[in-house]
Structure formats: C-alpha cells, structure tokens
C-alpha cells in the first residue's frame, strides 16, 4: 500500500502546492487505487504520476469545502475517456449527490460508466474481502469525516513439508486448508488447517482525516494505526486561530498521534503562509511530542509496508 499526496495546501493552491487530494494505491493483485478528496487540479497532478483513471475504484470525500471537491466533476468527466473505466463509487457527506447532479445536469455531462454516490453517516461504510472502512464525524465548520481503512489479515503460509508428511496432494485441498478449512483425505485422515498453515498476517491500518479541530473521533479512528494522515494548517501557538476556523496546529496533530498510539504521522493541509522549509521546521519542532512525524510532500509516495510474515 502506498499514499501519494496530489495536493497539500489549505484553502487555495500555491506555486508549489496544489489543494487537497490523496491517492491510496492498493496492493497486488488488484493494483487499483482510491482517492481521498479531489481538490481543483487533481487530475492535472495525476498526469505526472503512474495513476490512471481507469484504475480508480473508489473516491472518499471528507467534506464539501471547495478546496476538497472542486476538482471532482472534471475528474469524473475525464474518466469516461479511459478505456476499461468500470463502475465507480463515491462516498461523502450529505449534499454530495445534489452537488454532482446540479453540475452534470447544467453541463450535459455523459459519463459512460456507472457512478454510485453514497452519502455516509458514522460507522462501517465498506466491508469486502479486502478491506473494512469506517467513517466518523470530526469537528469542522461543515460536516467533515475521517476514514479508517483496515486491511483484512492475510492467511498464513502453507507448511509444504508438513503437507508432504501428511500425504496431502497438491491442488484444491491446498486452497481449502489455506482458507482455514479442515480437509479429509481419501484414506480417511482428517488434516486440520491449523496444523499446516502459519499464523495469519495482520492487515495494515491507514487513517485519513478530513479538516478538523482536535476531537475524540480523531483519536478513535487513529488508534494503533500504521499510518495517520492529519491536517496541520497552523503552527503551534496558533491554537485559538485554528479553532476559530475548525483546524488543527502541528502541535495538536502530534498530540492526536501520540494519544492514539499511531505508529507514524504524516501531516498535510498547510496554510499558504508557510513555505516548504518552514513546514519542515514546524514538523521537526513537535518531534518531542511524537517522534515519527513527517510533512507530506507534493507528489511524494509514502509506503506502508507489511511486517514480515511469521509462521507457526
């Protein structure tokens, strides 16, 4: 799993930063990706990346402020020009469907693929064979959501030596055992999956939050996450200003990561008053609160690796 930051600026673009969008590339064999927010210019940023719109599977909109959604209609329209663009589902706050319907009706857009818009509430919004995605409302000037993406565990590796000792023939029985099913051989011997399959490999957890003041749901969504993405619009010491606009400071983002027990924190959504050097200094300045903090960099990829498999 990898994250690419297609925009890291708050409110408006700058010469070096676009407005908010994050791509989450999924592991093999799917190799698709999800988008979290689609600020103006997102599809232009994608042209300089390996991301292709026909591989886009889902879009998550944290809230309806323009710097998070003004690029959405154009990107959806462009996706129709890509061969193999299948159905697409968008998840976001109430009002998202009316926003898109109004633009598409007024401009006569024909997408050429199925588009599903799901206006979310708090709780589990996706549960498939790969991932569980949970949403919770944060504290901002508009309804704003955060998302916790939990990868389902991978089954352990087969113990080929033990399978040979037990006389299990290669083929469909291997698949059943790997899925955790006990099997009975032609001779009548029952082979239990736990005897020939290693321990499951825990999935990764990535938490991506929309704009927010510090709040309990931010900590809950980020609990023990492998990676937390949290906004840091203002420098520490500007907490009163941040609260007035529904945002957080670098200090507050570090405190959320610490309180949640997250393993790693990437901050983004920087005020245009700070250049890249100042952003780096602000992040370094709160390492006493949370050591594993780093600022997001435009178009940079951040890998979320698996821990090595451990077999029983």
PDB file of C-alpha atoms in Angstrom:
ATOM      1  CA  UNK A   1       0.000   0.000   0.000  1.00  0.00           C
ATOM      2  CA  UNK A   2       1.243   3.476  -0.901  1.00  0.00           C
ATOM      3  CA  UNK A   3      -0.023   7.007  -0.444  1.00  0.00           C
ATOM      4  CA  UNK A   4       0.671   9.775  -2.925  1.00  0.00           C
ATOM      5  CA  UNK A   5      -0.103  13.364  -1.987  1.00  0.00           C
ATOM      6  CA  UNK A   6      -1.551  15.114  -5.028  1.00  0.00           C
ATOM      7  CA  UNK A   7      -2.169  18.302  -3.042  1.00  0.00           C
ATOM      8  CA  UNK A   8      -1.086  19.526   0.401  1.00  0.00           C
ATOM      9  CA  UNK A   9      -2.211  23.153   0.522  1.00  0.00           C
ATOM     10  CA  UNK A  10      -5.033  24.525   2.673  1.00  0.00           C
ATOM     11  CA  UNK A  11      -7.729  26.691   1.127  1.00  0.00           C
ATOM     12  CA  UNK A  12      -6.031  27.635  -2.137  1.00  0.00           C
ATOM     13  CA  UNK A  13      -3.171  26.423  -4.299  1.00  0.00           C
ATOM     14  CA  UNK A  14       0.266  27.993  -4.165  1.00  0.00           C
ATOM     15  CA  UNK A  15       3.129  27.965  -6.659  1.00  0.00           C
ATOM     16  CA  UNK A  16       4.468  24.767  -5.116  1.00  0.00           C
ATOM     17  CA  UNK A  17       1.377  23.097  -3.647  1.00  0.00           C
ATOM     18  CA  UNK A  18      -1.970  22.041  -5.022  1.00  0.00           C
ATOM     19  CA  UNK A  19      -5.126  21.792  -2.897  1.00  0.00           C
ATOM     20  CA  UNK A  20      -6.086  18.598  -1.151  1.00  0.00           C
ATOM     21  CA  UNK A  21      -6.106  15.141  -2.699  1.00  0.00           C
ATOM     22  CA  UNK A  22      -4.536  11.868  -1.592  1.00  0.00           C
ATOM     23  CA  UNK A  23      -4.273   8.648  -3.617  1.00  0.00           C
ATOM     24  CA  UNK A  24      -4.080   5.299  -1.832  1.00  0.00           C
ATOM     25  CA  UNK A  25      -2.624   2.627  -4.117  1.00  0.00           C
ATOM     26  CA  UNK A  26      -3.790  -0.866  -3.239  1.00  0.00           C
ATOM     27  CA  UNK A  27      -1.620  -3.981  -3.010  1.00  0.00           C
ATOM     28  CA  UNK A  28      -1.362  -6.678  -5.658  1.00  0.00           C
ATOM     29  CA  UNK A  29      -3.129  -8.358  -7.328  1.00  0.00           C
ATOM     30  CA  UNK A  30      -5.759  -5.597  -7.647  1.00  0.00           C
ATOM     31  CA  UNK A  31      -3.327  -2.711  -8.201  1.00  0.00           C
ATOM     32  CA  UNK A  32      -6.150  -0.168  -8.270  1.00  0.00           C
ATOM     33  CA  UNK A  33      -6.320   2.987  -6.189  1.00  0.00           C
ATOM     34  CA  UNK A  34      -8.680   5.125  -4.103  1.00  0.00           C
ATOM     35  CA  UNK A  35      -8.823   8.910  -3.904  1.00  0.00           C
ATOM     36  CA  UNK A  36      -9.443  10.893  -0.737  1.00  0.00           C
ATOM     37  CA  UNK A  37     -10.740  14.340  -1.706  1.00  0.00           C
ATOM     38  CA  UNK A  38     -10.424  15.827  -5.162  1.00  0.00           C
ATOM     39  CA  UNK A  39      -9.342  19.443  -4.976  1.00  0.00           C
ATOM     40  CA  UNK A  40      -9.169  21.592  -8.092  1.00  0.00           C
ATOM     41  CA  UNK A  41      -6.342  20.465 -10.356  1.00  0.00           C
ATOM     42  CA  UNK A  42      -6.175  16.898  -9.052  1.00  0.00           C
ATOM     43  CA  UNK A  43      -6.431  15.324 -12.499  1.00  0.00           C
ATOM     44  CA  UNK A  44      -3.613  17.564 -13.722  1.00  0.00           C
ATOM     45  CA  UNK A  45      -1.425  16.321 -10.874  1.00  0.00           C
ATOM     46  CA  UNK A  46      -2.251  12.760 -11.838  1.00  0.00           C
ATOM     47  CA  UNK A  47      -0.840  13.322 -15.321  1.00  0.00           C
ATOM     48  CA  UNK A  48       2.593  13.460 -13.736  1.00  0.00           C
ATOM     49  CA  UNK A  49       2.117  10.173 -11.884  1.00  0.00           C
ATOM     50  CA  UNK A  50       1.621   6.490 -12.645  1.00  0.00           C
ATOM     51  CA  UNK A  51      -2.061   6.742 -11.634  1.00  0.00           C
ATOM     52  CA  UNK A  52      -4.607   6.055 -14.379  1.00  0.00           C
ATOM     53  CA  UNK A  53      -8.267   6.948 -14.012  1.00  0.00           C
ATOM     54  CA  UNK A  54      -9.466   3.570 -15.306  1.00  0.00           C
ATOM     55  CA  UNK A  55      -7.795   2.029 -12.213  1.00  0.00           C
ATOM     56  CA  UNK A  56      -9.692   4.307  -9.833  1.00  0.00           C
ATOM     57  CA  UNK A  57     -12.074   2.172  -7.753  1.00  0.00           C
ATOM     58  CA  UNK A  58     -13.478   4.459  -5.051  1.00  0.00           C
ATOM     59  CA  UNK A  59     -13.478   8.126  -4.038  1.00  0.00           C
ATOM     60  CA  UNK A  60     -13.919   9.366  -0.476  1.00  0.00           C
ATOM     61  CA  UNK A  61     -14.882  12.997   0.115  1.00  0.00           C
ATOM     62  CA  UNK A  62     -14.196  14.219   3.637  1.00  0.00           C
ATOM     63  CA  UNK A  63     -16.317  17.387   3.382  1.00  0.00           C
ATOM     64  CA  UNK A  64     -17.792  19.792   0.869  1.00  0.00           C
ATOM     65  CA  UNK A  65     -15.443  22.771   1.115  1.00  0.00           C
ATOM     66  CA  UNK A  66     -14.268  23.794  -2.340  1.00  0.00           C
ATOM     67  CA  UNK A  67     -10.580  23.033  -1.834  1.00  0.00           C
ATOM     68  CA  UNK A  68     -11.583  19.394  -1.340  1.00  0.00           C
ATOM     69  CA  UNK A  69     -14.189  18.910  -4.126  1.00  0.00           C
ATOM     70  CA  UNK A  70     -13.861  21.470  -6.929  1.00  0.00           C
ATOM     71  CA  UNK A  71     -11.784  19.041  -8.974  1.00  0.00           C
ATOM     72  CA  UNK A  72     -14.322  16.240  -8.697  1.00  0.00           C
ATOM     73  CA  UNK A  73     -16.701  16.980 -11.621  1.00  0.00           C
ATOM     74  CA  UNK A  74     -13.876  17.399 -14.108  1.00  0.00           C
ATOM     75  CA  UNK A  75     -12.096  14.266 -12.981  1.00  0.00           C
ATOM     76  CA  UNK A  76     -15.288  12.212 -13.221  1.00  0.00           C
ATOM     77  CA  UNK A  77     -15.926  13.531 -16.721  1.00  0.00           C
ATOM     78  CA  UNK A  78     -12.368  12.789 -17.879  1.00  0.00           C
ATOM     79  CA  UNK A  79     -12.562   9.248 -16.517  1.00  0.00           C
ATOM     80  CA  UNK A  80     -15.116   8.407 -19.210  1.00  0.00           C
ATOM     81  CA  UNK A  81     -12.411   8.803 -21.876  1.00  0.00           C
ATOM     82  CA  UNK A  82     -10.316   5.976 -20.425  1.00  0.00           C
ATOM     83  CA  UNK A  83     -10.889   2.524 -21.894  1.00  0.00           C
ATOM     84  CA  UNK A  84     -11.900  -0.007 -19.278  1.00  0.00           C
ATOM     85  CA  UNK A  85     -13.267   2.511 -16.777  1.00  0.00           C
ATOM     86  CA  UNK A  86     -15.734   0.419 -14.787  1.00  0.00           C
ATOM     87  CA  UNK A  87     -18.280   1.348 -12.127  1.00  0.00           C
ATOM     88  CA  UNK A  88     -17.148   3.900  -9.562  1.00  0.00           C
ATOM     89  CA  UNK A  89     -18.493   4.614  -6.088  1.00  0.00           C
ATOM     90  CA  UNK A  90     -18.110   7.915  -4.259  1.00  0.00           C
ATOM     91  CA  UNK A  91     -18.615   8.230  -0.500  1.00  0.00           C
ATOM     92  CA  UNK A  92     -19.161  11.579   1.174  1.00  0.00           C
ATOM     93  CA  UNK A  93     -21.374  13.816   3.302  1.00  0.00           C
ATOM     94  CA  UNK A  94     -24.990  14.658   2.674  1.00  0.00           C
ATOM     95  CA  UNK A  95     -25.285  17.136  -0.175  1.00  0.00           C
ATOM     96  CA  UNK A  96     -22.665  15.451  -2.366  1.00  0.00           C
ATOM     97  CA  UNK A  97     -25.276  13.918  -4.669  1.00  0.00           C
ATOM     98  CA  UNK A  98     -27.098  17.251  -5.145  1.00  0.00           C
ATOM     99  CA  UNK A  99     -23.779  18.970  -5.897  1.00  0.00           C
ATOM    100  CA  UNK A 100     -22.880  16.498  -8.644  1.00  0.00           C
ATOM    101  CA  UNK A 101     -26.415  16.273 -10.055  1.00  0.00           C
ATOM    102  CA  UNK A 102     -26.602  20.049 -10.416  1.00  0.00           C
ATOM    103  CA  UNK A 103     -23.296  20.320 -12.267  1.00  0.00           C
ATOM    104  CA  UNK A 104     -23.947  17.347 -14.530  1.00  0.00           C
ATOM    105  CA  UNK A 105     -27.490  18.463 -15.375  1.00  0.00           C
ATOM    106  CA  UNK A 106     -26.399  22.012 -16.182  1.00  0.00           C
ATOM    107  CA  UNK A 107     -23.402  20.964 -18.281  1.00  0.00           C
ATOM    108  CA  UNK A 108     -24.910  17.927 -20.034  1.00  0.00           C
ATOM    109  CA  UNK A 109     -22.207  15.521 -18.903  1.00  0.00           C
ATOM    110  CA  UNK A 110     -22.398  11.903 -20.055  1.00  0.00           C
ATOM    111  CA  UNK A 111     -20.028   9.754 -18.042  1.00  0.00           C
ATOM    112  CA  UNK A 112     -20.212   6.463 -19.954  1.00  0.00           C
ATOM    113  CA  UNK A 113     -19.833   4.360 -16.794  1.00  0.00           C
ATOM    114  CA  UNK A 114     -21.875   3.621 -13.674  1.00  0.00           C
ATOM    115  CA  UNK A 115     -21.471   6.184 -10.913  1.00  0.00           C
ATOM    116  CA  UNK A 116     -22.783   5.441  -7.421  1.00  0.00           C
ATOM    117  CA  UNK A 117     -22.930   8.198  -4.818  1.00  0.00           C
ATOM    118  CA  UNK A 118     -23.240   7.105  -1.185  1.00  0.00           C
ATOM    119  CA  UNK A 119     -23.990   9.816   1.349  1.00  0.00           C
ATOM    120  CA  UNK A 120     -22.489   8.462   4.526  1.00  0.00           C
ATOM    121  CA  UNK A 121     -23.161   8.514   8.230  1.00  0.00           C
ATOM    122  CA  UNK A 122     -20.898   7.346  11.005  1.00  0.00           C
ATOM    123  CA  UNK A 123     -19.996   3.678  11.160  1.00  0.00           C
ATOM    124  CA  UNK A 124     -18.807   0.955   8.815  1.00  0.00           C
ATOM    125  CA  UNK A 125     -19.290   2.013   5.197  1.00  0.00           C
ATOM    126  CA  UNK A 126     -17.380  -0.757   3.374  1.00  0.00           C
ATOM    127  CA  UNK A 127     -16.750  -4.381   4.276  1.00  0.00           C
ATOM    128  CA  UNK A 128     -15.488  -6.571   1.444  1.00  0.00           C
ATOM    129  CA  UNK A 129     -12.984  -9.408   1.214  1.00  0.00           C
ATOM    130  CA  UNK A 130     -10.047  -6.971   1.187  1.00  0.00           C
ATOM    131  CA  UNK A 131     -10.880  -4.024   3.438  1.00  0.00           C
ATOM    132  CA  UNK A 132     -13.130  -2.623   6.110  1.00  0.00           C
ATOM    133  CA  UNK A 133     -13.619   1.149   6.032  1.00  0.00           C
ATOM    134  CA  UNK A 134     -15.087   3.011   8.979  1.00  0.00           C
ATOM    135  CA  UNK A 135     -16.169   6.665   8.949  1.00  0.00           C
ATOM    136  CA  UNK A 136     -16.635   9.039  11.867  1.00  0.00           C
ATOM    137  CA  UNK A 137     -17.555  12.709  12.002  1.00  0.00           C
ATOM    138  CA  UNK A 138     -14.905  15.199  13.020  1.00  0.00           C
ATOM    139  CA  UNK A 139     -15.210  18.826  14.167  1.00  0.00           C
ATOM    140  CA  UNK A 140     -15.101  21.424  11.407  1.00  0.00           C
ATOM    141  CA  UNK A 141     -17.228  24.291  10.069  1.00  0.00           C
ATOM    142  CA  UNK A 142     -19.047  21.864   7.745  1.00  0.00           C
ATOM    143  CA  UNK A 143     -19.753  18.179   8.412  1.00  0.00           C
ATOM    144  CA  UNK A 144     -16.340  16.560   7.937  1.00  0.00           C
ATOM    145  CA  UNK A 145     -15.430  12.898   8.111  1.00  0.00           C
ATOM    146  CA  UNK A 146     -12.363  10.848   8.823  1.00  0.00           C
ATOM    147  CA  UNK A 147     -11.787   7.352   7.459  1.00  0.00           C
ATOM    148  CA  UNK A 148     -10.105   4.316   8.995  1.00  0.00           C
ATOM    149  CA  UNK A 149      -9.059   1.769   6.357  1.00  0.00           C
ATOM    150  CA  UNK A 150      -8.342  -1.683   7.793  1.00  0.00           C
ATOM    151  CA  UNK A 151      -6.840  -4.314   5.552  1.00  0.00           C
ATOM    152  CA  UNK A 152      -8.121  -7.803   6.298  1.00  0.00           C
ATOM    153  CA  UNK A 153      -5.487 -10.293   7.540  1.00  0.00           C
ATOM    154  CA  UNK A 154      -3.667 -12.472   5.044  1.00  0.00           C
ATOM    155  CA  UNK A 155      -3.836 -16.176   5.702  1.00  0.00           C
ATOM    156  CA  UNK A 156      -0.568 -17.745   6.784  1.00  0.00           C
ATOM    157  CA  UNK A 157       1.783 -19.633   4.511  1.00  0.00           C
ATOM    158  CA  UNK A 158       1.333 -23.350   3.870  1.00  0.00           C
ATOM    159  CA  UNK A 159       3.845 -25.657   5.547  1.00  0.00           C
ATOM    160  CA  UNK A 160       4.756 -27.681   2.461  1.00  0.00           C
ATOM    161  CA  UNK A 161       6.990 -30.053   4.389  1.00  0.00           C
ATOM    162  CA  UNK A 162       4.206 -30.930   6.810  1.00  0.00           C
ATOM    163  CA  UNK A 163       1.704 -31.321   3.953  1.00  0.00           C
ATOM    164  CA  UNK A 164       4.028 -33.825   2.273  1.00  0.00           C
ATOM    165  CA  UNK A 165       4.434 -35.744   5.554  1.00  0.00           C
ATOM    166  CA  UNK A 166       0.654 -35.996   5.888  1.00  0.00           C
ATOM    167  CA  UNK A 167       0.231 -37.067   2.258  1.00  0.00           C
ATOM    168  CA  UNK A 168      -1.891 -34.134   1.180  1.00  0.00           C
ATOM    169  CA  UNK A 169      -1.826 -33.943  -2.640  1.00  0.00           C
ATOM    170  CA  UNK A 170      -1.198 -30.558  -4.246  1.00  0.00           C
ATOM    171  CA  UNK A 171      -4.307 -28.980  -5.712  1.00  0.00           C
ATOM    172  CA  UNK A 172      -7.719 -27.882  -4.428  1.00  0.00           C
ATOM    173  CA  UNK A 173      -7.092 -29.236  -0.910  1.00  0.00           C
ATOM    174  CA  UNK A 174      -4.237 -26.760  -0.502  1.00  0.00           C
ATOM    175  CA  UNK A 175      -6.646 -23.912  -1.207  1.00  0.00           C
ATOM    176  CA  UNK A 176      -9.196 -25.170   1.307  1.00  0.00           C
ATOM    177  CA  UNK A 177      -6.572 -25.508   4.015  1.00  0.00           C
ATOM    178  CA  UNK A 178      -5.221 -22.020   3.313  1.00  0.00           C
ATOM    179  CA  UNK A 179      -8.756 -20.679   3.732  1.00  0.00           C
ATOM    180  CA  UNK A 180      -8.873 -22.269   7.169  1.00  0.00           C
ATOM    181  CA  UNK A 181     -10.973 -25.298   6.217  1.00  0.00           C
ATOM    182  CA  UNK A 182     -10.118 -28.764   7.553  1.00  0.00           C
ATOM    183  CA  UNK A 183      -9.989 -31.484   4.877  1.00  0.00           C
ATOM    184  CA  UNK A 184     -10.396 -35.255   4.795  1.00  0.00           C
ATOM    185  CA  UNK A 185      -8.068 -37.294   2.612  1.00  0.00           C
ATOM    186  CA  UNK A 186      -9.120 -40.277   0.507  1.00  0.00           C
ATOM    187  CA  UNK A 187      -7.656 -42.578   3.155  1.00  0.00           C
ATOM    188  CA  UNK A 188      -9.976 -41.086   5.770  1.00  0.00           C
ATOM    189  CA  UNK A 189      -7.396 -38.987   7.609  1.00  0.00           C
ATOM    190  CA  UNK A 190      -8.545 -35.507   8.611  1.00  0.00           C
ATOM    191  CA  UNK A 191      -6.000 -32.725   8.272  1.00  0.00           C
ATOM    192  CA  UNK A 192      -6.678 -29.608  10.287  1.00  0.00           C
ATOM    193  CA  UNK A 193      -5.814 -26.245   8.788  1.00  0.00           C
ATOM    194  CA  UNK A 194      -4.131 -25.034  11.972  1.00  0.00           C
ATOM    195  CA  UNK A 195      -1.624 -27.899  11.694  1.00  0.00           C
ATOM    196  CA  UNK A 196      -0.370 -26.932   8.247  1.00  0.00           C
ATOM    197  CA  UNK A 197      -0.971 -23.183   7.914  1.00  0.00           C
ATOM    198  CA  UNK A 198       1.056 -20.477   9.626  1.00  0.00           C
ATOM    199  CA  UNK A 199      -0.380 -17.683  11.704  1.00  0.00           C
ATOM    200  CA  UNK A 200      -2.468 -15.085   9.842  1.00  0.00           C
ATOM    201  CA  UNK A 201      -0.627 -11.927   8.879  1.00  0.00           C
ATOM    202  CA  UNK A 202      -2.360  -8.851  10.362  1.00  0.00           C
ATOM    203  CA  UNK A 203      -3.527  -6.299   7.849  1.00  0.00           C
ATOM    204  CA  UNK A 204      -2.393  -2.698   7.800  1.00  0.00           C
ATOM    205  CA  UNK A 205      -4.421   0.241   9.134  1.00  0.00           C
ATOM    206  CA  UNK A 206      -4.352   3.654   7.459  1.00  0.00           C
ATOM    207  CA  UNK A 207      -6.323   6.577   8.897  1.00  0.00           C
ATOM    208  CA  UNK A 208      -7.038   9.628   6.741  1.00  0.00           C
ATOM    209  CA  UNK A 209      -8.808  12.528   8.422  1.00  0.00           C
ATOM    210  CA  UNK A 210     -10.570  15.496   6.897  1.00  0.00           C
ATOM    211  CA  UNK A 211     -10.281  19.045   8.230  1.00  0.00           C
ATOM    212  CA  UNK A 212     -10.828  19.062  11.974  1.00  0.00           C
ATOM    213  CA  UNK A 213     -10.194  20.530  15.356  1.00  0.00           C
ATOM    214  CA  UNK A 214      -8.738  18.020  17.849  1.00  0.00           C
ATOM    215  CA  UNK A 215     -11.525  15.641  18.864  1.00  0.00           C
ATOM    216  CA  UNK A 216     -12.202  12.188  20.332  1.00  0.00           C
ATOM    217  CA  UNK A 217     -13.169  10.665  16.994  1.00  0.00           C
ATOM    218  CA  UNK A 218      -9.785  11.593  15.541  1.00  0.00           C
ATOM    219  CA  UNK A 219      -8.090   9.604  18.292  1.00  0.00           C
ATOM    220  CA  UNK A 220     -10.500   6.686  17.911  1.00  0.00           C
ATOM    221  CA  UNK A 221     -10.071   6.421  14.145  1.00  0.00           C
ATOM    222  CA  UNK A 222      -6.285   6.578  14.503  1.00  0.00           C
ATOM    223  CA  UNK A 223      -5.994   4.044  17.339  1.00  0.00           C
ATOM    224  CA  UNK A 224      -2.836   1.953  16.732  1.00  0.00           C
ATOM    225  CA  UNK A 225      -2.861   2.916  13.037  1.00  0.00           C
ATOM    226  CA  UNK A 226       0.191   2.066  10.976  1.00  0.00           C
ATOM    227  CA  UNK A 227      -0.153   5.489   9.368  1.00  0.00           C
ATOM    228  CA  UNK A 228      -2.194   8.538  10.338  1.00  0.00           C
ATOM    229  CA  UNK A 229      -2.744  11.449   7.942  1.00  0.00           C
ATOM    230  CA  UNK A 230      -3.786  14.531   9.906  1.00  0.00           C
ATOM    231  CA  UNK A 231      -4.144  18.148   8.882  1.00  0.00           C
ATOM    232  CA  UNK A 232      -1.742  20.721  10.351  1.00  0.00           C
ATOM    233  CA  UNK A 233      -2.939  24.017   8.963  1.00  0.00           C
ATOM    234  CA  UNK A 234      -1.243  26.296  11.503  1.00  0.00           C
ATOM    235  CA  UNK A 235       1.913  26.444  13.581  1.00  0.00           C
ATOM    236  CA  UNK A 236       1.859  25.575  17.240  1.00  0.00           C
ATOM    237  CA  UNK A 237       0.862  28.591  19.331  1.00  0.00           C
ATOM    238  CA  UNK A 238      -1.979  29.483  16.950  1.00  0.00           C
ATOM    239  CA  UNK A 239      -4.490  27.110  18.565  1.00  0.00           C
ATOM    240  CA  UNK A 240      -7.081  29.848  19.067  1.00  0.00           C
ATOM    241  CA  UNK A 241      -6.941  30.830  15.402  1.00  0.00           C
ATOM    242  CA  UNK A 242      -7.039  27.175  14.341  1.00  0.00           C
ATOM    243  CA  UNK A 243     -10.117  26.526  16.491  1.00  0.00           C
ATOM    244  CA  UNK A 244     -11.920  29.514  15.001  1.00  0.00           C
ATOM    245  CA  UNK A 245     -11.520  28.053  11.518  1.00  0.00           C
ATOM    246  CA  UNK A 246     -12.089  24.419  12.500  1.00  0.00           C
ATOM    247  CA  UNK A 247      -8.483  23.368  12.004  1.00  0.00           C
ATOM    248  CA  UNK A 248      -5.510  21.988  13.923  1.00  0.00           C
ATOM    249  CA  UNK A 249      -1.923  23.006  14.557  1.00  0.00           C
ATOM    250  CA  UNK A 250       1.217  20.913  14.131  1.00  0.00           C
ATOM    251  CA  UNK A 251       1.299  20.530  17.915  1.00  0.00           C
ATOM    252  CA  UNK A 252      -2.268  19.264  18.068  1.00  0.00           C
ATOM    253  CA  UNK A 253      -1.737  16.792  15.223  1.00  0.00           C
ATOM    254  CA  UNK A 254       1.279  15.363  17.060  1.00  0.00           C
ATOM    255  CA  UNK A 255      -0.769  15.077  20.258  1.00  0.00           C
ATOM    256  CA  UNK A 256      -3.534  13.188  18.435  1.00  0.00           C
ATOM    257  CA  UNK A 257      -1.000  10.707  17.002  1.00  0.00           C
ATOM    258  CA  UNK A 258       0.577  10.240  20.431  1.00  0.00           C
ATOM    259  CA  UNK A 259      -2.748   9.753  22.221  1.00  0.00           C
ATOM    260  CA  UNK A 260      -3.932   7.295  19.537  1.00  0.00           C
ATOM    261  CA  UNK A 261      -0.781   5.174  19.707  1.00  0.00           C
ATOM    262  CA  UNK A 262      -0.269   5.585  15.950  1.00  0.00           C
ATOM    263  CA  UNK A 263       2.979   4.263  14.550  1.00  0.00           C
ATOM    264  CA  UNK A 264       3.563   7.074  12.061  1.00  0.00           C
ATOM    265  CA  UNK A 265       2.115  10.520  11.350  1.00  0.00           C
ATOM    266  CA  UNK A 266       2.085  12.436   8.075  1.00  0.00           C
ATOM    267  CA  UNK A 267       0.790  15.998   8.325  1.00  0.00           C
ATOM    268  CA  UNK A 268      -0.714  17.929   5.417  1.00  0.00           C
ATOM    269  CA  UNK A 269      -3.111  20.809   4.551  1.00  0.00           C
ATOM    270  CA  UNK A 270      -0.612  23.572   5.244  1.00  0.00           C
ATOM    271  CA  UNK A 271      -1.501  27.247   5.311  1.00  0.00           C
ATOM    272  CA  UNK A 272      -0.070  29.179   2.369  1.00  0.00           C
ATOM    273  CA  UNK A 273       1.767  31.416   4.870  1.00  0.00           C
ATOM    274  CA  UNK A 274       4.372  28.636   5.324  1.00  0.00           C
ATOM    275  CA  UNK A 275       6.889  27.654   2.664  1.00  0.00           C
ATOM    276  CA  UNK A 276       8.356  24.150   2.445  1.00  0.00           C
ATOM    277  CA  UNK A 277      11.313  24.994   4.671  1.00  0.00           C
ATOM    278  CA  UNK A 278       9.056  26.420   7.361  1.00  0.00           C
ATOM    279  CA  UNK A 279       6.773  23.365   7.167  1.00  0.00           C
ATOM    280  CA  UNK A 280       9.758  21.079   7.730  1.00  0.00           C
ATOM    281  CA  UNK A 281      10.858  23.189  10.711  1.00  0.00           C
ATOM    282  CA  UNK A 282       7.371  23.105  12.207  1.00  0.00           C
ATOM    283  CA  UNK A 283       7.254  19.317  11.922  1.00  0.00           C
ATOM    284  CA  UNK A 284      10.708  18.946  13.482  1.00  0.00           C
ATOM    285  CA  UNK A 285       9.631  21.262  16.281  1.00  0.00           C
ATOM    286  CA  UNK A 286       6.997  18.841  17.598  1.00  0.00           C
ATOM    287  CA  UNK A 287       9.071  15.641  17.482  1.00  0.00           C
ATOM    288  CA  UNK A 288       9.294  15.846  21.255  1.00  0.00           C
ATOM    289  CA  UNK A 289       5.567  15.101  21.286  1.00  0.00           C
ATOM    290  CA  UNK A 290       5.569  12.500  18.506  1.00  0.00           C
ATOM    291  CA  UNK A 291       8.858  11.390  17.033  1.00  0.00           C
ATOM    292  CA  UNK A 292       7.576   9.684  13.876  1.00  0.00           C
ATOM    293  CA  UNK A 293       6.115  12.794  12.243  1.00  0.00           C
ATOM    294  CA  UNK A 294       6.850  13.954   8.722  1.00  0.00           C
ATOM    295  CA  UNK A 295       5.306  16.584   6.454  1.00  0.00           C
ATOM    296  CA  UNK A 296       3.615  15.464   3.256  1.00  0.00           C
ATOM    297  CA  UNK A 297       5.442  16.476   0.088  1.00  0.00           C
ATOM    298  CA  UNK A 298       3.706  17.124  -3.221  1.00  0.00           C
ATOM    299  CA  UNK A 299       3.723  14.031  -5.465  1.00  0.00           C
ATOM    300  CA  UNK A 300       5.817  12.045  -2.970  1.00  0.00           C
ATOM    301  CA  UNK A 301       4.934   8.397  -2.368  1.00  0.00           C
ATOM    302  CA  UNK A 302       4.780   7.047   1.166  1.00  0.00           C
ATOM    303  CA  UNK A 303       4.992   3.301   1.536  1.00  0.00           C
ATOM    304  CA  UNK A 304       3.007   1.454   4.217  1.00  0.00           C
ATOM    305  CA  UNK A 305       4.871  -1.856   4.420  1.00  0.00           C
ATOM    306  CA  UNK A 306       3.729  -5.126   5.873  1.00  0.00           C
ATOM    307  CA  UNK A 307       5.654  -6.611   8.756  1.00  0.00           C
ATOM    308  CA  UNK A 308       7.453  -9.854   7.815  1.00  0.00           C
ATOM    309  CA  UNK A 309       5.273 -12.962   7.927  1.00  0.00           C
ATOM    310  CA  UNK A 310       5.695 -15.158  10.974  1.00  0.00           C
ATOM    311  CA  UNK A 311       4.687 -18.793  10.556  1.00  0.00           C
ATOM    312  CA  UNK A 312       3.709 -21.099  13.380  1.00  0.00           C
TER     313      UNK A 312
END
